[in-house]
PDB file of C-alpha atoms in Angstrom:
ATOM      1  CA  UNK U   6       6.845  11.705 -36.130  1.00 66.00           C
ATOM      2  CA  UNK U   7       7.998  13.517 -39.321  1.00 83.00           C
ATOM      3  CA  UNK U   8       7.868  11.108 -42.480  1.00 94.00           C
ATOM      4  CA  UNK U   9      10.561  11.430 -44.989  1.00 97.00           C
ATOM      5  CA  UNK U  10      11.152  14.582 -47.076  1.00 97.00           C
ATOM      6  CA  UNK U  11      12.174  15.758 -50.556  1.00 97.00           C
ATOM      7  CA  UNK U  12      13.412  18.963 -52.084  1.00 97.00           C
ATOM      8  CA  UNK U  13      12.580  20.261 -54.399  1.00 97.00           C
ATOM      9  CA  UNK U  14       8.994  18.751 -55.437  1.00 96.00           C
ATOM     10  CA  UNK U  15       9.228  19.505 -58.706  1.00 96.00           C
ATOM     11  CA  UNK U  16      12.200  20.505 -61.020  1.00 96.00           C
ATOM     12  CA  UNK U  17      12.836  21.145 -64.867  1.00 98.00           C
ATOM     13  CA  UNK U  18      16.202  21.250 -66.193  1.00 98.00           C
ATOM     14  CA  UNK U  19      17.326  21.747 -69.689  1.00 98.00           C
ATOM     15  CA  UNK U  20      19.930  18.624 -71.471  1.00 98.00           C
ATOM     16  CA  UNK U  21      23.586  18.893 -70.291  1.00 98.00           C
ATOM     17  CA  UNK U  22      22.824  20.576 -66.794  1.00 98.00           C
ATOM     18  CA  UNK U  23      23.043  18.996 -63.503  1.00 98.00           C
ATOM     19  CA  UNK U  24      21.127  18.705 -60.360  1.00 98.00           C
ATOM     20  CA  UNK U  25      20.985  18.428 -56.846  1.00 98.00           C
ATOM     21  CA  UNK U  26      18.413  16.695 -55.308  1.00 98.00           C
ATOM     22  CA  UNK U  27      17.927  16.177 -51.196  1.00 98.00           C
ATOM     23  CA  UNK U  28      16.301  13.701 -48.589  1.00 98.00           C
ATOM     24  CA  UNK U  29      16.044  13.763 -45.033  1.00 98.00           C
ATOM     25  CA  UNK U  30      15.494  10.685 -43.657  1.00 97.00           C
ATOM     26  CA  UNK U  31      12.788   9.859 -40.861  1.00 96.00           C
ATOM     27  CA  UNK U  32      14.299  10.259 -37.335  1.00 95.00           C
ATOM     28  CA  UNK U  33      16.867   7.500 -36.303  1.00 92.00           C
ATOM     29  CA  UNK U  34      16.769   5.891 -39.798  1.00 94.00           C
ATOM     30  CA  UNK U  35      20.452   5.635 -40.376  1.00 93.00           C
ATOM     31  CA  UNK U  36      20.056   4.141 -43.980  1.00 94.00           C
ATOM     32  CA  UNK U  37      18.948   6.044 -47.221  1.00 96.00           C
ATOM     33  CA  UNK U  38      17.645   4.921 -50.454  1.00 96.00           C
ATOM     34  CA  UNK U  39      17.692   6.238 -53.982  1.00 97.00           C
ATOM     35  CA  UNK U  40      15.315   5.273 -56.551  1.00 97.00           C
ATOM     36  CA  UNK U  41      13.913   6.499 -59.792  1.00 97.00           C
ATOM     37  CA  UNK U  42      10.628   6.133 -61.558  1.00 95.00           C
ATOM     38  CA  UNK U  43      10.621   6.728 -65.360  1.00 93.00           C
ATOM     39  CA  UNK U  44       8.113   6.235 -67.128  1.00 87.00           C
ATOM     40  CA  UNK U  45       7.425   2.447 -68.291  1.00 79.00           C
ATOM     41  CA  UNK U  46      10.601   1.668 -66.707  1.00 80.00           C
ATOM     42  CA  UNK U  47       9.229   0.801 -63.452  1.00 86.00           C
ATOM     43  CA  UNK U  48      10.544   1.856 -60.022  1.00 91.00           C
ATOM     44  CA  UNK U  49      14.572   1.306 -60.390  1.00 93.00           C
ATOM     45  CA  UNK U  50      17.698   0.791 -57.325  1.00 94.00           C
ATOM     46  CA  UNK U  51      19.751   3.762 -57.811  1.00 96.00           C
ATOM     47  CA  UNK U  52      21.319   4.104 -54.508  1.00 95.00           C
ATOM     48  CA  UNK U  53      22.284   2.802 -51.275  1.00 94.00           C
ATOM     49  CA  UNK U  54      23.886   5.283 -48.277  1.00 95.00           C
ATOM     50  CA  UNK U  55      24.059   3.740 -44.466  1.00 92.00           C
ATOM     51  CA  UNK U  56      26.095   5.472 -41.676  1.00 92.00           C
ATOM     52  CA  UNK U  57      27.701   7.563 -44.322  1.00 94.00           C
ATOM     53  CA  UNK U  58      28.984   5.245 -46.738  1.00 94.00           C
ATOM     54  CA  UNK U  59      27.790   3.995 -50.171  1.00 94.00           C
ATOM     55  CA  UNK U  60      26.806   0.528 -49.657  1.00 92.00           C
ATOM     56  CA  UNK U  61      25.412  -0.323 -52.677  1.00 91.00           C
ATOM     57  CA  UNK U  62      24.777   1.132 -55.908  1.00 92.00           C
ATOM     58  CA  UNK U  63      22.150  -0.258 -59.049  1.00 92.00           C
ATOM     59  CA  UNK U  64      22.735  -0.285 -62.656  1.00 92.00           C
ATOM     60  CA  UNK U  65      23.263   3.525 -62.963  1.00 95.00           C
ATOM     61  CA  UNK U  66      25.964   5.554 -64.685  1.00 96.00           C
ATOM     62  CA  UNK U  67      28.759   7.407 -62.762  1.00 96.00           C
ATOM     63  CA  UNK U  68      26.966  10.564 -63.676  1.00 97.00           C
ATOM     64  CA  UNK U  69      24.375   9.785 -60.823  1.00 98.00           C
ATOM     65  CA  UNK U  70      26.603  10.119 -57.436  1.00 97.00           C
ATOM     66  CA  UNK U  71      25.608  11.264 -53.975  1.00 97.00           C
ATOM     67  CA  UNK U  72      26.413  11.534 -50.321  1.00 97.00           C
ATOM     68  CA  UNK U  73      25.507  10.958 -47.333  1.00 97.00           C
ATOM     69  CA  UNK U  74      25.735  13.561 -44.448  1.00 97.00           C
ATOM     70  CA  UNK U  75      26.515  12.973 -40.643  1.00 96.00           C
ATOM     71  CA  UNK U  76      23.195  13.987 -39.801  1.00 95.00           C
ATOM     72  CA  UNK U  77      21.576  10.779 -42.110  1.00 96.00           C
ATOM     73  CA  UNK U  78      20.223  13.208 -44.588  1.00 97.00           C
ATOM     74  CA  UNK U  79      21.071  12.575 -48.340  1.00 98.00           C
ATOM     75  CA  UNK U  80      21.942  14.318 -51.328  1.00 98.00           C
ATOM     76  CA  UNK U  81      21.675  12.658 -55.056  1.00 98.00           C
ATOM     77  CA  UNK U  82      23.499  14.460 -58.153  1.00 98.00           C
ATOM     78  CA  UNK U  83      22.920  14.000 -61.366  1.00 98.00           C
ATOM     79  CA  UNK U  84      25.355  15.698 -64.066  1.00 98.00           C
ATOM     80  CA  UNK U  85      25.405  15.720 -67.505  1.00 98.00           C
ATOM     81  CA  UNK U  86      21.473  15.156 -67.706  1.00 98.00           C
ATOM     82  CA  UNK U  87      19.687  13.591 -70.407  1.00 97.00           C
ATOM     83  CA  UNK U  88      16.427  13.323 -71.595  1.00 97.00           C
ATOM     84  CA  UNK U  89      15.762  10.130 -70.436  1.00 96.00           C
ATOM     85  CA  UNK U  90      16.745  11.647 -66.947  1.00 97.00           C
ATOM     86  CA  UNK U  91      12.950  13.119 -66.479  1.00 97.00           C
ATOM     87  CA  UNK U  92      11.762  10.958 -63.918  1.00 97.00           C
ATOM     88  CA  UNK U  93      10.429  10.843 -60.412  1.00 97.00           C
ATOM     89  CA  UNK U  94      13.355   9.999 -57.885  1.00 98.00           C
ATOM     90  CA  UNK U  95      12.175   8.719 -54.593  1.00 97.00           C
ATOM     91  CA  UNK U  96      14.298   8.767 -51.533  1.00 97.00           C
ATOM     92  CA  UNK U  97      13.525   5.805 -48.661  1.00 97.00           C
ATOM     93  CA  UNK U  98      15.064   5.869 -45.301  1.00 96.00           C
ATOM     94  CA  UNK U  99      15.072   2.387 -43.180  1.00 91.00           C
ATOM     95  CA  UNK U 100      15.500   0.786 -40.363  1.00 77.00           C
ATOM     96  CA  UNK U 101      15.685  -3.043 -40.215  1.00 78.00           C
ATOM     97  CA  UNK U 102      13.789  -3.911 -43.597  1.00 83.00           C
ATOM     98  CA  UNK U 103      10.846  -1.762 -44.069  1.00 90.00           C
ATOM     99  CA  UNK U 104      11.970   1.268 -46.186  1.00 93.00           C
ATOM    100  CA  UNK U 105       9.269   4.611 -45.918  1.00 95.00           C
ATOM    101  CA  UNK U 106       9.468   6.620 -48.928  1.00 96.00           C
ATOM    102  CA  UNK U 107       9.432  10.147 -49.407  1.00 97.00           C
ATOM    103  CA  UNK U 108       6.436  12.254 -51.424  1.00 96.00           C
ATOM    104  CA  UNK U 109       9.372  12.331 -54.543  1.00 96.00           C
ATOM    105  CA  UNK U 110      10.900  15.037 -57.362  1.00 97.00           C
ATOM    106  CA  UNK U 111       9.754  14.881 -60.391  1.00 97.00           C
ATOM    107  CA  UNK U 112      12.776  15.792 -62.463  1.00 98.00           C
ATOM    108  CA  UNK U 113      11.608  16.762 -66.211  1.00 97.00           C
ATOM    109  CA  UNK U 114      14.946  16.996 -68.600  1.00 98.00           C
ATOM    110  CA  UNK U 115      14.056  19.058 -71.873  1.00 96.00           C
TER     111      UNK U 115
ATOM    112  CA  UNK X   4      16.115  -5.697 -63.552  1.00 45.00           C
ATOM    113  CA  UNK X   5      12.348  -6.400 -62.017  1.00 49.00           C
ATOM    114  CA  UNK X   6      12.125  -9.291 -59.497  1.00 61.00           C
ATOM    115  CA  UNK X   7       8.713  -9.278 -59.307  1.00 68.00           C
ATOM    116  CA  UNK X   8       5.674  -9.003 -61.373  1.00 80.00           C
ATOM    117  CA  UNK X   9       2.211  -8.059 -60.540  1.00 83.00           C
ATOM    118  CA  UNK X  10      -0.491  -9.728 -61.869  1.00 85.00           C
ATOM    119  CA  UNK X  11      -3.170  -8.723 -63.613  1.00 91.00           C
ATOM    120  CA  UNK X  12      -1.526  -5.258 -64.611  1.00 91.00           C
ATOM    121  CA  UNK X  13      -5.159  -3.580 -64.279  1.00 94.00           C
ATOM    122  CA  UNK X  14      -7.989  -3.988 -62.428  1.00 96.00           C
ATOM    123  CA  UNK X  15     -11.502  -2.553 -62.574  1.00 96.00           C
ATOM    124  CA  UNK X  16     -14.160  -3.038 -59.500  1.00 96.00           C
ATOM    125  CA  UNK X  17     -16.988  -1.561 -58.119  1.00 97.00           C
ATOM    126  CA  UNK X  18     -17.006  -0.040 -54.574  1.00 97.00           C
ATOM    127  CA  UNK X  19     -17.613  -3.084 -51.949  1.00 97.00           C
ATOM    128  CA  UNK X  20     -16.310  -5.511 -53.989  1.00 97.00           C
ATOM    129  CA  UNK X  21     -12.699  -7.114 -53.176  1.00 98.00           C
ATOM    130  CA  UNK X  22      -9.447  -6.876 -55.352  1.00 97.00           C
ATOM    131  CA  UNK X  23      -7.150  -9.206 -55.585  1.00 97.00           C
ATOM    132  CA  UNK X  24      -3.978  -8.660 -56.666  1.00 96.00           C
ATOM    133  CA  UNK X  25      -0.639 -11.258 -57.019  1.00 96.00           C
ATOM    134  CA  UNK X  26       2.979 -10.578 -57.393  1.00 94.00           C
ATOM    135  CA  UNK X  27       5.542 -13.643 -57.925  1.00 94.00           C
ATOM    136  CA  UNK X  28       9.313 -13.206 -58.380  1.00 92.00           C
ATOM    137  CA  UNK X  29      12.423 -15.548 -59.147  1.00 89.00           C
ATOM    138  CA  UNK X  30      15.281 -16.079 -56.434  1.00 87.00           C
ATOM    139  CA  UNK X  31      14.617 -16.420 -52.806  1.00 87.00           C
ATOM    140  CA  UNK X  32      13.699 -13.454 -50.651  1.00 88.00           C
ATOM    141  CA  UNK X  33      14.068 -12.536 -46.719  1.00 88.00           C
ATOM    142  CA  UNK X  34      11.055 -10.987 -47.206  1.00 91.00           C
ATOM    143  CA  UNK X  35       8.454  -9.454 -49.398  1.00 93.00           C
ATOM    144  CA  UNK X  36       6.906  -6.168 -48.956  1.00 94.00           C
ATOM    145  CA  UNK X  37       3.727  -4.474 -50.692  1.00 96.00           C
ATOM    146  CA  UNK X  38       3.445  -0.528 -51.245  1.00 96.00           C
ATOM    147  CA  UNK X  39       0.527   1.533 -52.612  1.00 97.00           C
ATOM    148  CA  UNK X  40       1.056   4.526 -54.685  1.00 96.00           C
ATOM    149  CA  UNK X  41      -1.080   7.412 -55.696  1.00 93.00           C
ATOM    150  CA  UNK X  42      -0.868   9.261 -58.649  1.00 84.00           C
ATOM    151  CA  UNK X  43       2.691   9.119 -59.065  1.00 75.00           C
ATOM    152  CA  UNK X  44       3.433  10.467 -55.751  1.00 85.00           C
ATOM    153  CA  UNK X  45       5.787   8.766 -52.911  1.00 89.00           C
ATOM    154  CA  UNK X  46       5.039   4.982 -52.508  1.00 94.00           C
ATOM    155  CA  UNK X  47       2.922   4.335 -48.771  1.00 95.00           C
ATOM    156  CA  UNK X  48       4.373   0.971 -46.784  1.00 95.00           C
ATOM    157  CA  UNK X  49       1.454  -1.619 -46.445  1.00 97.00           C
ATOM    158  CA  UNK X  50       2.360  -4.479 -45.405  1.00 96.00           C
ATOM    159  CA  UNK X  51       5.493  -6.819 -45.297  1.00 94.00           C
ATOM    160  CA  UNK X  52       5.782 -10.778 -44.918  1.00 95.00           C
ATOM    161  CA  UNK X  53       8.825 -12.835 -43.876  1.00 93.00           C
ATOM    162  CA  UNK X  54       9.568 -15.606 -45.952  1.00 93.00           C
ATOM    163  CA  UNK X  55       8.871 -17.808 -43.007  1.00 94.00           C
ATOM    164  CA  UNK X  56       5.245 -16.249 -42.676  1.00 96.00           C
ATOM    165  CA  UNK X  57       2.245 -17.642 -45.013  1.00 97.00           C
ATOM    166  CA  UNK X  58      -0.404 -15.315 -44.117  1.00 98.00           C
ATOM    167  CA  UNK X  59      -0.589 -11.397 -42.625  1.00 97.00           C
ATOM    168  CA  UNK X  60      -3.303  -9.262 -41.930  1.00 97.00           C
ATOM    169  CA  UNK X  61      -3.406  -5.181 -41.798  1.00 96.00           C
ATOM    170  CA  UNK X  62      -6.944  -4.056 -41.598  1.00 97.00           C
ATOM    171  CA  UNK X  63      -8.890  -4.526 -44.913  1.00 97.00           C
ATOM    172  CA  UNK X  64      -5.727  -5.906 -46.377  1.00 98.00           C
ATOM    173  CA  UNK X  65      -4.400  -9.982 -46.709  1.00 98.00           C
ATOM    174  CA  UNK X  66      -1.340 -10.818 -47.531  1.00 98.00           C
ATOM    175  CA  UNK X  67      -0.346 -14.633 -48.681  1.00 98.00           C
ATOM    176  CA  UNK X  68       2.959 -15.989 -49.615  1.00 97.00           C
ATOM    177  CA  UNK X  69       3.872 -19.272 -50.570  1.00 96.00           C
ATOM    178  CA  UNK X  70       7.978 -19.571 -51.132  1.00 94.00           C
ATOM    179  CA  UNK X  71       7.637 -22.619 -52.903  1.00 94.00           C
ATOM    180  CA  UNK X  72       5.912 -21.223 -55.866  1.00 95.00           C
ATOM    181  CA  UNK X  73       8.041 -18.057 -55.189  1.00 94.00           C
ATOM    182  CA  UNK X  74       4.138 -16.185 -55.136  1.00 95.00           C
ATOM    183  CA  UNK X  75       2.194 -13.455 -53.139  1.00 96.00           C
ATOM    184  CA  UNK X  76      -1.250 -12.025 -53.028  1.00 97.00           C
ATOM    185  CA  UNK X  77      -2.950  -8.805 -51.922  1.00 98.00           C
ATOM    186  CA  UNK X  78      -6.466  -8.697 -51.048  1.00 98.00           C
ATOM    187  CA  UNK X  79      -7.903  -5.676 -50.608  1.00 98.00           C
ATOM    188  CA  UNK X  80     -11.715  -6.656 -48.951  1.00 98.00           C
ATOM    189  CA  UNK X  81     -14.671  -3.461 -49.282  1.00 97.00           C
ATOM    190  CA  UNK X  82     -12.927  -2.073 -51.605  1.00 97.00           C
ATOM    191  CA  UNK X  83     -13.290   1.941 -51.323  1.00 97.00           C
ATOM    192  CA  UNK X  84     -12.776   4.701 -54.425  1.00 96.00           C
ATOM    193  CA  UNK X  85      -9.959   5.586 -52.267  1.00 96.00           C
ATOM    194  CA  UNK X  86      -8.302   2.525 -53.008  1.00 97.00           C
ATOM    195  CA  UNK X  87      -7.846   3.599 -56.191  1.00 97.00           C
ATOM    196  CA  UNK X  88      -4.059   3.768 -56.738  1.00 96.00           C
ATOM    197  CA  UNK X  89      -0.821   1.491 -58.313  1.00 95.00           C
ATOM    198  CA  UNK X  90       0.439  -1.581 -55.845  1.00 96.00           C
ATOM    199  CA  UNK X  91       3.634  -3.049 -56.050  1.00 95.00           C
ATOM    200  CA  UNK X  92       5.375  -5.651 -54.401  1.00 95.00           C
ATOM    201  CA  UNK X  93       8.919  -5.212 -53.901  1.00 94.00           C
ATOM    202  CA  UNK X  94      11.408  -8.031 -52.802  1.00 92.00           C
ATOM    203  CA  UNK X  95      14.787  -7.510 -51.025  1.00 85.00           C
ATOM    204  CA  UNK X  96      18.102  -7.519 -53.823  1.00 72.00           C
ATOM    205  CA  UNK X  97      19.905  -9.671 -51.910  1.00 72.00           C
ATOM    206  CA  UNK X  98      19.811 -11.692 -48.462  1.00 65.00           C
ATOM    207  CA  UNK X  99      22.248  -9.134 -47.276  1.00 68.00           C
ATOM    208  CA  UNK X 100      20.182  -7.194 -43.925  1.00 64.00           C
ATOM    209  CA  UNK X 101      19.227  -3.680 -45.002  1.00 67.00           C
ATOM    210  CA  UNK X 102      19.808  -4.085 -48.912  1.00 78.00           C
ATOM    211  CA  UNK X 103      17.708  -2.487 -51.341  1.00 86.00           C
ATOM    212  CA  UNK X 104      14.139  -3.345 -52.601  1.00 90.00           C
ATOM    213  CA  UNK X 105      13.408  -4.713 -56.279  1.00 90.00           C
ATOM    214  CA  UNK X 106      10.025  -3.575 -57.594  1.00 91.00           C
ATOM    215  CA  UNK X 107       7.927  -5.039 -59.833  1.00 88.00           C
ATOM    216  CA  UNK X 108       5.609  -3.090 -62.307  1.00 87.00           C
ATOM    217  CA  UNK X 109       2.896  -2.632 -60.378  1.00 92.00           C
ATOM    218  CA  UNK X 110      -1.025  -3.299 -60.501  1.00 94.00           C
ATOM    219  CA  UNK X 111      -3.605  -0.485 -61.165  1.00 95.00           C
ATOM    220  CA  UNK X 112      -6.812  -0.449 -59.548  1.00 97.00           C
ATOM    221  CA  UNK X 113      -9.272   1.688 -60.055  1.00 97.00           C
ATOM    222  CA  UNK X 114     -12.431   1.379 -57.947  1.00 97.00           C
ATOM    223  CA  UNK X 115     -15.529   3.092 -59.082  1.00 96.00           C
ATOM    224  CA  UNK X 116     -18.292   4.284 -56.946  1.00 90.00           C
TER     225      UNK X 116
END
């Protein structure tokens, strides 16, 4: 069985852009997960997507947004980006309370 | 905000030995879950423990938790150099089914050969 997956793996982005980054969930997981990784920040909620619909959503500006599509897979935007932006975002897809995570982006902002 | 925190935040060992490592966090939980991560790449499901469960067992790895001290503990037995990676232990946000994890800062082990 296919594990989650990521696109792109890696990605560098200069201040002000935006960016698009996707996650396809494992097979039958209806519920996907944003995170993000920076450094000394620890691993933080950025996210929540289940059946379509944003369920939940951390302590993130309105800049980060996403979607979720009818086949379960995910997309996370990020406009405006800032340096503190460079991160590794992690995508987990779920079913009843164990979440598998994806291999990540690493986002670098200069 | 971090829910839990791993304890000690580094950890040296020789191959063989066993590593401990112990995570404790400050509302009540549904659940509590440990990951592994390697070098900053996607975080690898170990092990998770219902609040109403005091011990688990995966292989090499035990899990404790004791909800009245709101603690857990990994132990990692024969520890191999591929063991050498960050652990965290990650509690659900909320009692709400499906919600999202909280994370704390992780442990780093490095086992030497």
């Amino acid at each position: 069985e296919a594990g989650v997956t990521q696109s792109p793996t890696h990605l560098i982005k200069t201040r002000g852009q935006q960016v698009t980054l996707r996650c396809s969930p494992i097979s039958g997981h209806t519920s996907v997960y944003w995170y993000q990784q920076a450094l000394g920040l620890g691993l933080q909620f950025l996210l929540w997507y289940d059946e379509g619909e944003e369920r939940n959503r951390g302590n993130f500006p309105p800049r980060f947004s996403g979607r979720q599509f009818p086949n379960y897979s995910s997309e996370l935007n990020v406009n405006a980006l800032e340096l503190e932006d460079s991160a590794l975002y992690l995508c987990a897809s779920s079913v009843r309370d164990t979440q598998y995570f994806g291999p990540g982006t690493r986002l670098t902002v200069l | 905000s971090q829910q839990g925190e791993e304890d000690p935040q580094a950890l040296s060992i020789q191959e063989g030995e066993n590593a401990t490592m112990n995570c404790s966090y400050k509302t009540s939980i549904n659940n509590l879950q440990w990951y592994r991560q390697n070098s900053g790449r996607g975080l690898v499901h170990l092990i998770l423990i219902r609040s109403n469960e005091r011990e688990k067992h995966s292989g090499r790895l035990r899990v404790t938790l004791d909800t009245s001290k709101k603690s857990s503990s990994l132990l990692i037995t024969a520890s191999r150099a591929a063991d050498t990676a960050s652990y965290f232990c990650a509690t659900d946000a909320s009692r709400q089914a499906g919600t999202a994890l909280i994370f704390g800062k992780g442990t780093t082990l490095s086992v030497s050969s």
